[in-house]
mmCIF file of C-alpha atoms in Angstrom:
data_model
loop_
_atom_site.group_PDB
_atom_site.id
_atom_site.type_symbol
_atom_site.label_atom_id
_atom_site.label_comp_id
_atom_site.label_asym_id
_atom_site.label_seq_id
_atom_site.Cartn_x
_atom_site.Cartn_y
_atom_site.Cartn_z
ATOM 1 C CA UNK A 1 -10.012 -8.684 12.956
ATOM 2 C CA UNK A 2 -7.963 -7.361 10.040
ATOM 3 C CA UNK A 3 -6.698 -3.804 10.161
ATOM 4 C CA UNK A 4 -4.856 -1.969 7.430
ATOM 5 C CA UNK A 5 -2.555 0.923 8.171
ATOM 6 C CA UNK A 6 -2.885 2.868 4.957
ATOM 7 C CA UNK A 7 0.392 3.003 3.080
ATOM 8 C CA UNK A 8 1.873 0.143 5.108
ATOM 9 C CA UNK A 9 -0.125 -3.038 5.012
ATOM 10 C CA UNK A 10 -2.532 -5.335 6.806
ATOM 11 C CA UNK A 11 -2.363 -6.665 10.356
ATOM 12 C CA UNK A 12 -4.388 -9.248 12.233
ATOM 13 C CA UNK A 13 -5.304 -8.018 15.706
ATOM 14 C CA UNK A 14 -7.355 -9.704 18.436
ATOM 15 C CA UNK A 15 -11.058 -8.903 18.106
ATOM 16 C CA UNK A 16 -11.217 -7.358 21.556
ATOM 17 C CA UNK A 17 -8.783 -4.648 20.405
ATOM 18 C CA UNK A 18 -11.426 -3.421 17.996
ATOM 19 C CA UNK A 19 -13.365 -1.649 20.693
ATOM 20 C CA UNK A 20 -10.273 0.067 22.099
ATOM 21 C CA UNK A 21 -9.257 1.114 18.592
ATOM 22 C CA UNK A 22 -12.699 2.486 17.950
ATOM 23 C CA UNK A 23 -12.618 4.463 21.175
ATOM 24 C CA UNK A 24 -9.202 5.967 20.385
ATOM 25 C CA UNK A 25 -10.385 6.771 16.885
ATOM 26 C CA UNK A 26 -13.450 8.600 18.139
ATOM 27 C CA UNK A 27 -11.384 10.585 20.597
ATOM 28 C CA UNK A 28 -8.904 11.406 17.812
ATOM 29 C CA UNK A 29 -11.774 12.784 15.755
ATOM 30 C CA UNK A 30 -12.984 15.018 18.552
ATOM 31 C CA UNK A 31 -9.420 16.254 19.026
ATOM 32 C CA UNK A 32 -9.362 17.152 15.328
ATOM 33 C CA UNK A 33 -12.712 18.874 15.604
ATOM 34 C CA UNK A 34 -11.464 20.939 18.527
ATOM 35 C CA UNK A 35 -8.321 21.893 16.628
ATOM 36 C CA UNK A 36 -6.200 20.091 19.218
ATOM 37 C CA UNK A 37 -3.275 18.903 17.129
ATOM 38 C CA UNK A 38 -1.160 17.616 20.025
ATOM 39 C CA UNK A 39 -4.108 15.618 21.360
ATOM 40 C CA UNK A 40 -4.786 14.195 17.926
ATOM 41 C CA UNK A 41 -1.130 13.211 17.459
ATOM 42 C CA UNK A 42 -1.055 11.447 20.810
ATOM 43 C CA UNK A 43 -4.281 9.503 20.213
ATOM 44 C CA UNK A 44 -3.357 8.574 16.679
ATOM 45 C CA UNK A 45 0.023 7.419 17.937
ATOM 46 C CA UNK A 46 -1.744 5.218 20.493
ATOM 47 C CA UNK A 47 -3.847 3.690 17.723
ATOM 48 C CA UNK A 48 -0.761 2.776 15.730
ATOM 49 C CA UNK A 49 0.977 1.475 18.860
ATOM 50 C CA UNK A 50 -1.963 -0.765 19.663
ATOM 51 C CA UNK A 51 -1.910 -2.229 16.164
ATOM 52 C CA UNK A 52 1.812 -2.874 16.123
ATOM 53 C CA UNK A 53 1.903 -4.214 19.693
ATOM 54 C CA UNK A 54 -0.935 -6.724 19.285
ATOM 55 C CA UNK A 55 -1.003 -7.238 15.540
ATOM 56 C CA UNK A 56 0.718 -9.653 13.212
ATOM 57 C CA UNK A 57 1.486 -8.532 9.688
ATOM 58 C CA UNK A 58 -0.387 -10.541 7.077
ATOM 59 C CA UNK A 59 1.692 -12.214 4.387
ATOM 60 C CA UNK A 60 1.775 -10.281 1.107
ATOM 61 C CA UNK A 61 0.032 -13.017 -0.840
ATOM 62 C CA UNK A 62 -2.972 -13.126 1.503
ATOM 63 C CA UNK A 63 -6.074 -11.883 -0.274
ATOM 64 C CA UNK A 64 -8.486 -10.610 2.342
ATOM 65 C CA UNK A 65 -10.381 -7.410 2.877
ATOM 66 C CA UNK A 66 -9.667 -5.340 5.993
ATOM 67 C CA UNK A 67 -12.337 -4.697 8.579
ATOM 68 C CA UNK A 68 -10.851 -1.297 9.311
ATOM 69 C CA UNK A 69 -8.464 0.974 7.448
ATOM 70 C CA UNK A 70 -6.452 3.393 9.539
ATOM 71 C CA UNK A 71 -5.071 6.573 7.916
ATOM 72 C CA UNK A 72 -1.392 6.726 6.927
ATOM 73 C CA UNK A 73 1.185 7.124 9.692
ATOM 74 C CA UNK A 74 2.427 10.451 8.297
ATOM 75 C CA UNK A 75 -1.040 11.981 8.017
ATOM 76 C CA UNK A 76 -0.920 15.741 8.490
ATOM 77 C CA UNK A 77 -3.333 17.567 10.747
ATOM 78 C CA UNK A 78 -4.715 19.297 7.663
ATOM 79 C CA UNK A 79 -5.364 15.959 6.014
ATOM 80 C CA UNK A 80 -7.015 14.635 9.141
ATOM 81 C CA UNK A 81 -9.388 17.593 8.999
ATOM 82 C CA UNK A 82 -10.242 16.962 5.395
ATOM 83 C CA UNK A 83 -11.509 13.948 3.574
ATOM 84 C CA UNK A 84 -9.595 11.384 1.642
ATOM 85 C CA UNK A 85 -11.689 11.774 -1.409
ATOM 86 C CA UNK A 86 -9.035 11.942 -4.070
ATOM 87 C CA UNK A 87 -9.350 9.861 -7.192
ATOM 88 C CA UNK A 88 -5.812 8.597 -7.131
ATOM 89 C CA UNK A 89 -4.738 6.264 -9.869
ATOM 90 C CA UNK A 90 -7.876 4.219 -9.815
ATOM 91 C CA UNK A 91 -10.291 5.869 -12.217
ATOM 92 C CA UNK A 92 -13.784 6.440 -10.851
ATOM 93 C CA UNK B 1 -16.514 3.121 12.749
ATOM 94 C CA UNK B 2 -17.493 6.742 12.292
ATOM 95 C CA UNK B 3 -14.015 8.099 13.118
ATOM 96 C CA UNK B 4 -10.959 8.733 11.000
ATOM 97 C CA UNK B 5 -10.555 5.046 10.341
ATOM 98 C CA UNK B 6 -14.188 4.870 9.387
ATOM 99 C CA UNK B 7 -13.818 7.664 6.881
ATOM 100 C CA UNK B 8 -10.659 6.114 5.496
ATOM 101 C CA UNK B 9 -12.367 2.731 5.203
ATOM 102 C CA UNK B 10 -15.337 4.249 3.421
ATOM 103 C CA UNK B 11 -13.174 5.976 0.837
ATOM 104 C CA UNK B 12 -11.111 2.878 0.105
ATOM 105 C CA UNK B 13 -14.113 0.592 0.076
ATOM 106 C CA UNK B 14 -16.038 2.754 -2.328
ATOM 107 C CA UNK B 15 -13.017 2.707 -4.598
ATOM 108 C CA UNK B 16 -12.944 -1.076 -4.481
ATOM 109 C CA UNK B 17 -16.620 -1.393 -5.303
ATOM 110 C CA UNK B 18 -16.225 0.901 -8.269
ATOM 111 C CA UNK B 19 -13.265 -1.195 -9.319
ATOM 112 C CA UNK B 20 -15.127 -4.468 -9.005
ATOM 113 C CA UNK B 21 -18.469 -3.287 -10.358
ATOM 114 C CA UNK B 22 -16.998 -3.118 -13.787
ATOM 115 C CA UNK B 23 -16.980 -6.859 -14.178
ATOM 116 C CA UNK B 24 -20.626 -7.450 -15.005
ATOM 117 C CA UNK B 25 -20.665 -10.929 -16.467
ATOM 118 C CA UNK B 26 -20.004 -13.390 -13.630
ATOM 119 C CA UNK B 27 -18.457 -15.841 -16.059
ATOM 120 C CA UNK B 28 -15.865 -13.268 -17.035
ATOM 121 C CA UNK B 29 -15.173 -11.971 -13.584
ATOM 122 C CA UNK B 30 -12.082 -14.037 -13.007
ATOM 123 C CA UNK B 31 -10.186 -13.242 -16.158
ATOM 124 C CA UNK B 32 -11.514 -9.733 -16.394
ATOM 125 C CA UNK B 33 -10.572 -9.072 -12.800
ATOM 126 C CA UNK B 34 -7.060 -10.284 -13.325
ATOM 127 C CA UNK B 35 -6.649 -8.394 -16.587
ATOM 128 C CA UNK B 36 -7.849 -5.226 -14.900
ATOM 129 C CA UNK B 37 -5.438 -5.752 -12.032
ATOM 130 C CA UNK B 38 -2.482 -6.113 -14.367
ATOM 131 C CA UNK B 39 -3.554 -2.965 -16.178
ATOM 132 C CA UNK B 40 -3.840 -0.952 -12.982
ATOM 133 C CA UNK B 41 -0.562 -2.331 -11.735
ATOM 134 C CA UNK B 42 1.055 -0.593 -14.703
ATOM 135 C CA UNK B 43 -0.550 2.700 -13.629
ATOM 136 C CA UNK B 44 0.805 2.206 -10.162
ATOM 137 C CA UNK B 45 4.329 1.503 -11.443
ATOM 138 C CA UNK B 46 4.209 4.611 -13.550
ATOM 139 C CA UNK B 47 2.895 6.602 -10.599
ATOM 140 C CA UNK B 48 5.771 5.505 -8.405
ATOM 141 C CA UNK B 49 8.255 6.372 -11.149
ATOM 142 C CA UNK B 50 6.693 9.842 -11.488
ATOM 143 C CA UNK B 51 7.104 10.484 -7.787
ATOM 144 C CA UNK B 52 10.775 9.553 -8.021
ATOM 145 C CA UNK B 53 11.269 11.938 -10.942
ATOM 146 C CA UNK B 54 9.556 14.797 -9.148
ATOM 147 C CA UNK B 55 11.659 14.205 -6.089
ATOM 148 C CA UNK B 56 14.850 14.373 -8.153
ATOM 149 C CA UNK B 57 13.727 17.637 -9.648
ATOM 150 C CA UNK B 58 13.143 19.072 -6.200
ATOM 151 C CA UNK B 59 16.561 17.925 -5.102
ATOM 152 C CA UNK B 60 18.031 19.875 -8.005
ATOM 153 C CA UNK B 61 16.071 22.864 -6.808
ATOM 154 C CA UNK B 62 17.764 22.662 -3.415
ATOM 155 C CA UNK B 63 21.142 22.752 -5.131
ATOM 156 C CA UNK B 64 20.082 25.846 -6.973
ATOM 157 C CA UNK B 65 19.069 27.504 -3.722
ATOM 158 C CA UNK B 66 22.435 26.647 -2.244
ATOM 159 C CA UNK B 67 24.179 28.347 -5.135
ATOM 160 C CA UNK B 68 21.974 31.396 -4.825
ATOM 161 C CA UNK B 69 22.805 31.671 -1.157
ATOM 162 C CA UNK B 70 26.539 31.680 -1.875
ATOM 163 C CA UNK B 71 26.048 34.231 -4.600
ATOM 164 C CA UNK B 72 23.973 36.598 -2.473
ATOM 165 C CA UNK B 73 26.473 36.319 0.329
ATOM 166 C CA UNK B 74 29.259 37.321 -2.033
ATOM 167 C CA UNK B 75 27.224 40.215 -3.327
ATOM 168 C CA UNK B 76 26.526 41.439 0.178
ATOM 169 C CA UNK B 77 30.227 41.447 0.959
ATOM 170 C CA UNK B 78 30.998 43.289 -2.237
ATOM 171 C CA UNK B 79 28.382 45.894 -1.550
ATOM 172 C CA UNK B 80 29.602 46.398 1.970
ATOM 173 C CA UNK B 81 33.205 46.754 0.950
ATOM 174 C CA UNK B 82 32.076 49.472 -1.428
ATOM 175 C CA UNK B 83 30.280 51.216 1.390
ATOM 176 C CA UNK B 84 26.817 50.308 0.160
ATOM 177 C CA UNK B 85 25.191 49.021 3.318
ATOM 178 C CA UNK B 86 21.725 49.391 1.796
ATOM 179 C CA UNK B 87 22.572 46.993 -1.003
ATOM 180 C CA UNK B 88 24.312 44.596 1.350
ATOM 181 C CA UNK B 89 21.207 44.532 3.501
ATOM 182 C CA UNK B 90 18.996 43.862 0.523
ATOM 183 C CA UNK B 91 21.196 40.964 -0.532
ATOM 184 C CA UNK B 92 21.194 39.506 2.962
ATOM 185 C CA UNK B 93 17.437 39.804 3.177
ATOM 186 C CA UNK B 94 17.100 37.811 0.006
ATOM 187 C CA UNK B 95 19.566 35.329 1.321
ATOM 188 C CA UNK B 96 17.518 34.904 4.499
ATOM 189 C CA UNK B 97 14.372 34.227 2.503
ATOM 190 C CA UNK B 98 16.079 31.646 0.328
ATOM 191 C CA UNK B 99 17.667 30.007 3.362
ATOM 192 C CA UNK B 100 14.230 29.648 4.891
ATOM 193 C CA UNK B 101 12.911 28.116 1.690
ATOM 194 C CA UNK B 102 15.872 25.783 1.483
ATOM 195 C CA UNK B 103 15.236 24.512 4.976
ATOM 196 C CA UNK B 104 11.598 23.781 4.361
ATOM 197 C CA UNK B 105 12.355 22.187 1.000
ATOM 198 C CA UNK B 106 14.968 19.970 2.616
ATOM 199 C CA UNK B 107 12.481 18.757 5.205
ATOM 200 C CA UNK B 108 9.876 18.069 2.585
ATOM 201 C CA UNK B 109 12.246 16.218 0.301
ATOM 202 C CA UNK B 110 13.124 13.975 3.244
ATOM 203 C CA UNK B 111 9.453 13.303 3.889
ATOM 204 C CA UNK B 112 8.958 12.521 0.245
ATOM 205 C CA UNK B 113 11.892 10.151 0.369
ATOM 206 C CA UNK B 114 10.176 8.204 3.157
ATOM 207 C CA UNK B 115 6.894 8.183 1.242
ATOM 208 C CA UNK B 116 8.681 6.909 -1.818
ATOM 209 C CA UNK B 117 10.212 4.016 0.079
ATOM 210 C CA UNK B 118 6.843 3.040 1.500
ATOM 211 C CA UNK B 119 5.337 3.286 -1.982
ATOM 212 C CA UNK B 120 7.908 0.982 -3.493
ATOM 213 C CA UNK B 121 7.310 -1.489 -0.684
ATOM 214 C CA UNK B 122 3.558 -1.360 -1.255
ATOM 215 C CA UNK B 123 3.830 -1.691 -4.976
ATOM 216 C CA UNK B 124 5.760 -4.894 -4.356
ATOM 217 C CA UNK B 125 2.980 -6.102 -2.058
ATOM 218 C CA UNK B 126 0.436 -5.325 -4.732
ATOM 219 C CA UNK B 127 2.407 -7.254 -7.339
ATOM 220 C CA UNK B 128 2.512 -10.255 -4.999
ATOM 221 C CA UNK B 129 -1.235 -10.023 -4.450
ATOM 222 C CA UNK B 130 -1.999 -9.787 -8.154
ATOM 223 C CA UNK B 131 0.129 -12.863 -8.709
ATOM 224 C CA UNK B 132 -1.643 -14.685 -5.865
ATOM 225 C CA UNK B 133 -4.951 -13.742 -7.464
ATOM 226 C CA UNK B 134 -3.823 -15.241 -10.764
ATOM 227 C CA UNK B 135 -2.971 -18.532 -9.084
ATOM 228 C CA UNK B 136 -6.220 -18.584 -7.152
ATOM 229 C CA UNK B 137 -8.187 -17.795 -10.284
ATOM 230 C CA UNK B 138 -6.785 -20.838 -12.084
ATOM 231 C CA UNK B 139 -7.537 -23.103 -9.139
ATOM 232 C CA UNK B 140 -11.093 -21.811 -8.871
ATOM 233 C CA UNK B 141 -11.709 -22.089 -12.598
ATOM 234 C CA UNK B 142 -10.673 -25.736 -12.485
ATOM 235 C CA UNK B 143 -12.739 -26.619 -9.436
ATOM 236 C CA UNK B 144 -15.920 -24.598 -9.340
ATOM 237 C CA UNK B 145 -18.896 -23.679 -11.491
ATOM 238 C CA UNK B 146 -19.224 -20.045 -12.559
ATOM 239 C CA UNK B 147 -21.683 -19.233 -9.774
ATOM 240 C CA UNK B 148 -19.580 -20.822 -7.090
ATOM 241 C CA UNK B 149 -16.463 -19.217 -8.460
ATOM 242 C CA UNK B 150 -18.104 -15.814 -8.126
ATOM 243 C CA UNK B 151 -18.463 -16.283 -4.394
ATOM 244 C CA UNK B 152 -15.035 -17.780 -4.003
ATOM 245 C CA UNK B 153 -13.282 -15.026 -5.837
ATOM 246 C CA UNK B 154 -15.086 -12.085 -4.317
ATOM 247 C CA UNK B 155 -13.019 -11.998 -1.135
ATOM 248 C CA UNK B 156 -9.796 -12.366 -3.109
ATOM 249 C CA UNK B 157 -10.782 -9.612 -5.500
ATOM 250 C CA UNK B 158 -11.568 -7.327 -2.576
ATOM 251 C CA UNK B 159 -8.185 -8.149 -1.075
ATOM 252 C CA UNK B 160 -6.374 -7.092 -4.229
ATOM 253 C CA UNK B 161 -8.666 -4.127 -4.795
ATOM 254 C CA UNK B 162 -7.971 -2.783 -1.341
ATOM 255 C CA UNK B 163 -4.229 -2.917 -1.823
ATOM 256 C CA UNK B 164 -4.666 -1.303 -5.221
ATOM 257 C CA UNK B 165 -6.789 1.533 -3.878
ATOM 258 C CA UNK B 166 -4.410 2.068 -0.994
ATOM 259 C CA UNK B 167 -1.302 2.317 -3.144
ATOM 260 C CA UNK B 168 -3.220 4.630 -5.455
ATOM 261 C CA UNK B 169 -4.040 6.889 -2.540
ATOM 262 C CA UNK B 170 -0.428 6.904 -1.360
ATOM 263 C CA UNK B 171 0.783 7.876 -4.810
ATOM 264 C CA UNK B 172 -1.743 10.644 -4.949
ATOM 265 C CA UNK B 173 -0.587 12.016 -1.605
ATOM 266 C CA UNK B 174 3.029 11.975 -2.757
ATOM 267 C CA UNK B 175 2.048 13.732 -5.968
ATOM 268 C CA UNK B 176 0.091 16.390 -4.101
ATOM 269 C CA UNK B 177 3.114 16.991 -1.960
ATOM 270 C CA UNK B 178 5.482 17.434 -4.906
ATOM 271 C CA UNK B 179 2.963 19.764 -6.558
ATOM 272 C CA UNK B 180 2.907 21.974 -3.470
ATOM 273 C CA UNK B 181 6.676 22.021 -3.337
ATOM 274 C CA UNK B 182 6.958 22.821 -7.027
ATOM 275 C CA UNK B 183 4.550 25.711 -6.635
ATOM 276 C CA UNK B 184 6.611 27.135 -3.788
ATOM 277 C CA UNK B 185 9.877 26.704 -5.633
ATOM 278 C CA UNK B 186 8.320 28.497 -8.597
ATOM 279 C CA UNK B 187 7.274 31.410 -6.415
ATOM 280 C CA UNK B 188 10.784 31.832 -5.061
ATOM 281 C CA UNK B 189 12.218 31.709 -8.533
ATOM 282 C CA UNK B 190 9.816 34.406 -9.586
ATOM 283 C CA UNK B 191 10.931 36.586 -6.695
ATOM 284 C CA UNK B 192 14.487 36.037 -7.701
ATOM 285 C CA UNK B 193 13.872 36.800 -11.364
ATOM 286 C CA UNK B 194 11.786 39.902 -10.675
ATOM 287 C CA UNK B 195 14.538 41.481 -8.637
ATOM 288 C CA UNK B 196 17.407 40.305 -10.737
ATOM 289 C CA UNK B 197 20.541 40.563 -8.827
ATOM 290 C CA UNK B 198 23.068 39.982 -11.544
ATOM 291 C CA UNK B 199 24.332 43.501 -11.294
ATOM 292 C CA UNK B 200 24.403 45.305 -7.982
ATOM 293 C CA UNK B 201 23.632 48.638 -9.615
ATOM 294 C CA UNK B 202 20.403 47.160 -10.905
ATOM 295 C CA UNK B 203 19.007 47.487 -7.432
ATOM 296 C CA UNK B 204 19.210 51.253 -7.758
ATOM 297 C CA UNK B 205 17.989 53.696 -5.183
ATOM 298 C CA UNK B 206 14.313 53.098 -4.763
ATOM 299 C CA UNK B 207 12.849 49.938 -3.361
ATOM 300 C CA UNK B 208 10.537 47.966 -5.558
ATOM 301 C CA UNK B 209 7.681 45.774 -4.352
ATOM 302 C CA UNK B 210 9.866 42.732 -4.252
ATOM 303 C CA UNK B 211 12.363 44.467 -2.031
ATOM 304 C CA UNK B 212 9.678 45.538 0.367
ATOM 305 C CA UNK B 213 8.240 42.053 0.401
ATOM 306 C CA UNK B 214 11.619 40.537 1.009
ATOM 307 C CA UNK B 215 12.363 43.044 3.706
ATOM 308 C CA UNK B 216 9.160 42.101 5.493
ATOM 309 C CA UNK B 217 9.843 38.421 5.200
ATOM 310 C CA UNK B 218 13.519 38.335 5.873
ATOM 311 C CA UNK B 219 14.493 41.458 7.713
ATOM 312 C CA UNK B 220 15.057 41.129 11.344
ATOM 313 C CA UNK B 221 17.577 40.025 13.844
ATOM 314 C CA UNK B 222 19.153 37.522 11.507
ATOM 315 C CA UNK B 223 19.949 40.085 8.838
ATOM 316 C CA UNK B 224 21.125 42.665 11.364
ATOM 317 C CA UNK B 225 23.448 40.163 13.012
ATOM 318 C CA UNK B 226 24.864 38.985 9.769
ATOM 319 C CA UNK B 227 25.418 42.496 8.546
ATOM 320 C CA UNK B 228 27.244 43.406 11.735
ATOM 321 C CA UNK B 229 29.399 40.320 11.475
ATOM 322 C CA UNK B 230 30.230 41.018 7.870
ATOM 323 C CA UNK B 231 31.094 44.610 8.708
ATOM 324 C CA UNK B 232 33.454 43.456 11.427
ATOM 325 C CA UNK B 233 35.107 40.981 9.087
ATOM 326 C CA UNK B 234 35.546 43.525 6.379
ATOM 327 C CA UNK B 235 36.682 46.127 8.870
ATOM 328 C CA UNK B 236 39.391 43.889 10.254
ATOM 329 C CA UNK B 237 40.356 42.808 6.731
ATOM 330 C CA UNK B 238 41.148 46.406 5.908
ATOM 331 C CA UNK B 239 40.728 46.659 2.146
ATOM 332 C CA UNK B 240 37.805 46.031 -0.131
ATOM 333 C CA UNK B 241 39.261 43.182 -2.153
ATOM 334 C CA UNK B 242 39.471 40.458 0.548
ATOM 335 C CA UNK B 243 35.721 40.547 0.979
ATOM 336 C CA UNK B 244 35.361 38.853 -2.369
ATOM 337 C CA UNK B 245 37.305 35.850 -1.183
ATOM 338 C CA UNK B 246 34.436 33.547 -0.364
ATOM 339 C CA UNK B 247 32.367 33.873 -3.504
ATOM 340 C CA UNK B 248 32.966 31.765 -6.560
ATOM 341 C CA UNK B 249 31.824 34.274 -9.104
ATOM 342 C CA UNK B 250 32.869 37.896 -8.796
ATOM 343 C CA UNK B 251 30.606 40.474 -10.380
#
């Protein structure tokens, strides 16, 4: 499957990693909901580790959509609590 | 995925659909899509340039803080050598506040620097993807009917759109960050202006709101220690003139 780390790029990871990633992601969300910043950091770090350990970066000229988009590496706890709903440079 | 990644994916994907929905006539999708990409690429370039400019401005702000710190330190020494411990304390309290601000600004500028590098990298990726789309578009135009082309190009368009939306989001985050920093820098400047420190006598006898605020923020062990150290230095120096040595601008 194709995973994007927001702000970095796309990686191809083995399909079986998807489930593990999903599990870590869900646990990261409950950490956020419980206000457990250290727990969130650790789980999010594990997600990124999994992607970089098993994944291969896609070439820049590859035009495919990602199956999953992971938040940016430097996401703050505040941002993790909120939503990424900004308009950015792409007009709605 | 309902988690963080799920939320992130939803936001980006909805951006892409909005982006792609605008091409209504299937026959025009290819050229329109490319034209739109080139247009948005310009926005992205400008966005990255804006972030760089903001960062430079914030770096200038740190220099200003550094100067203010030197100045307040000099003023504290002057005040102390004239036996005005109250004024020296006030100056040191201000200095402590500005030092705190300087530290946090420094950290944030470094973070912004990293964001900027990532942005530049991603803008390059986007440019490569837009170019790849152009090539693909020409190939598809030559080989497929309009209906077939629509299917063929959809995946490619989503690939470019995703990169586009992602860079856009990164720029927005960097901009939000510089806005926050600018707001903080402005607040400190206001503090500084409201209790103008150009002339020591301007501080007068009574404390104003700013002084009380500064005292709350900055007073404490740090100021006490520094005051004691300064006193010792001045004491051992003997006169009142040597205390002015460190400052660049005497009052």
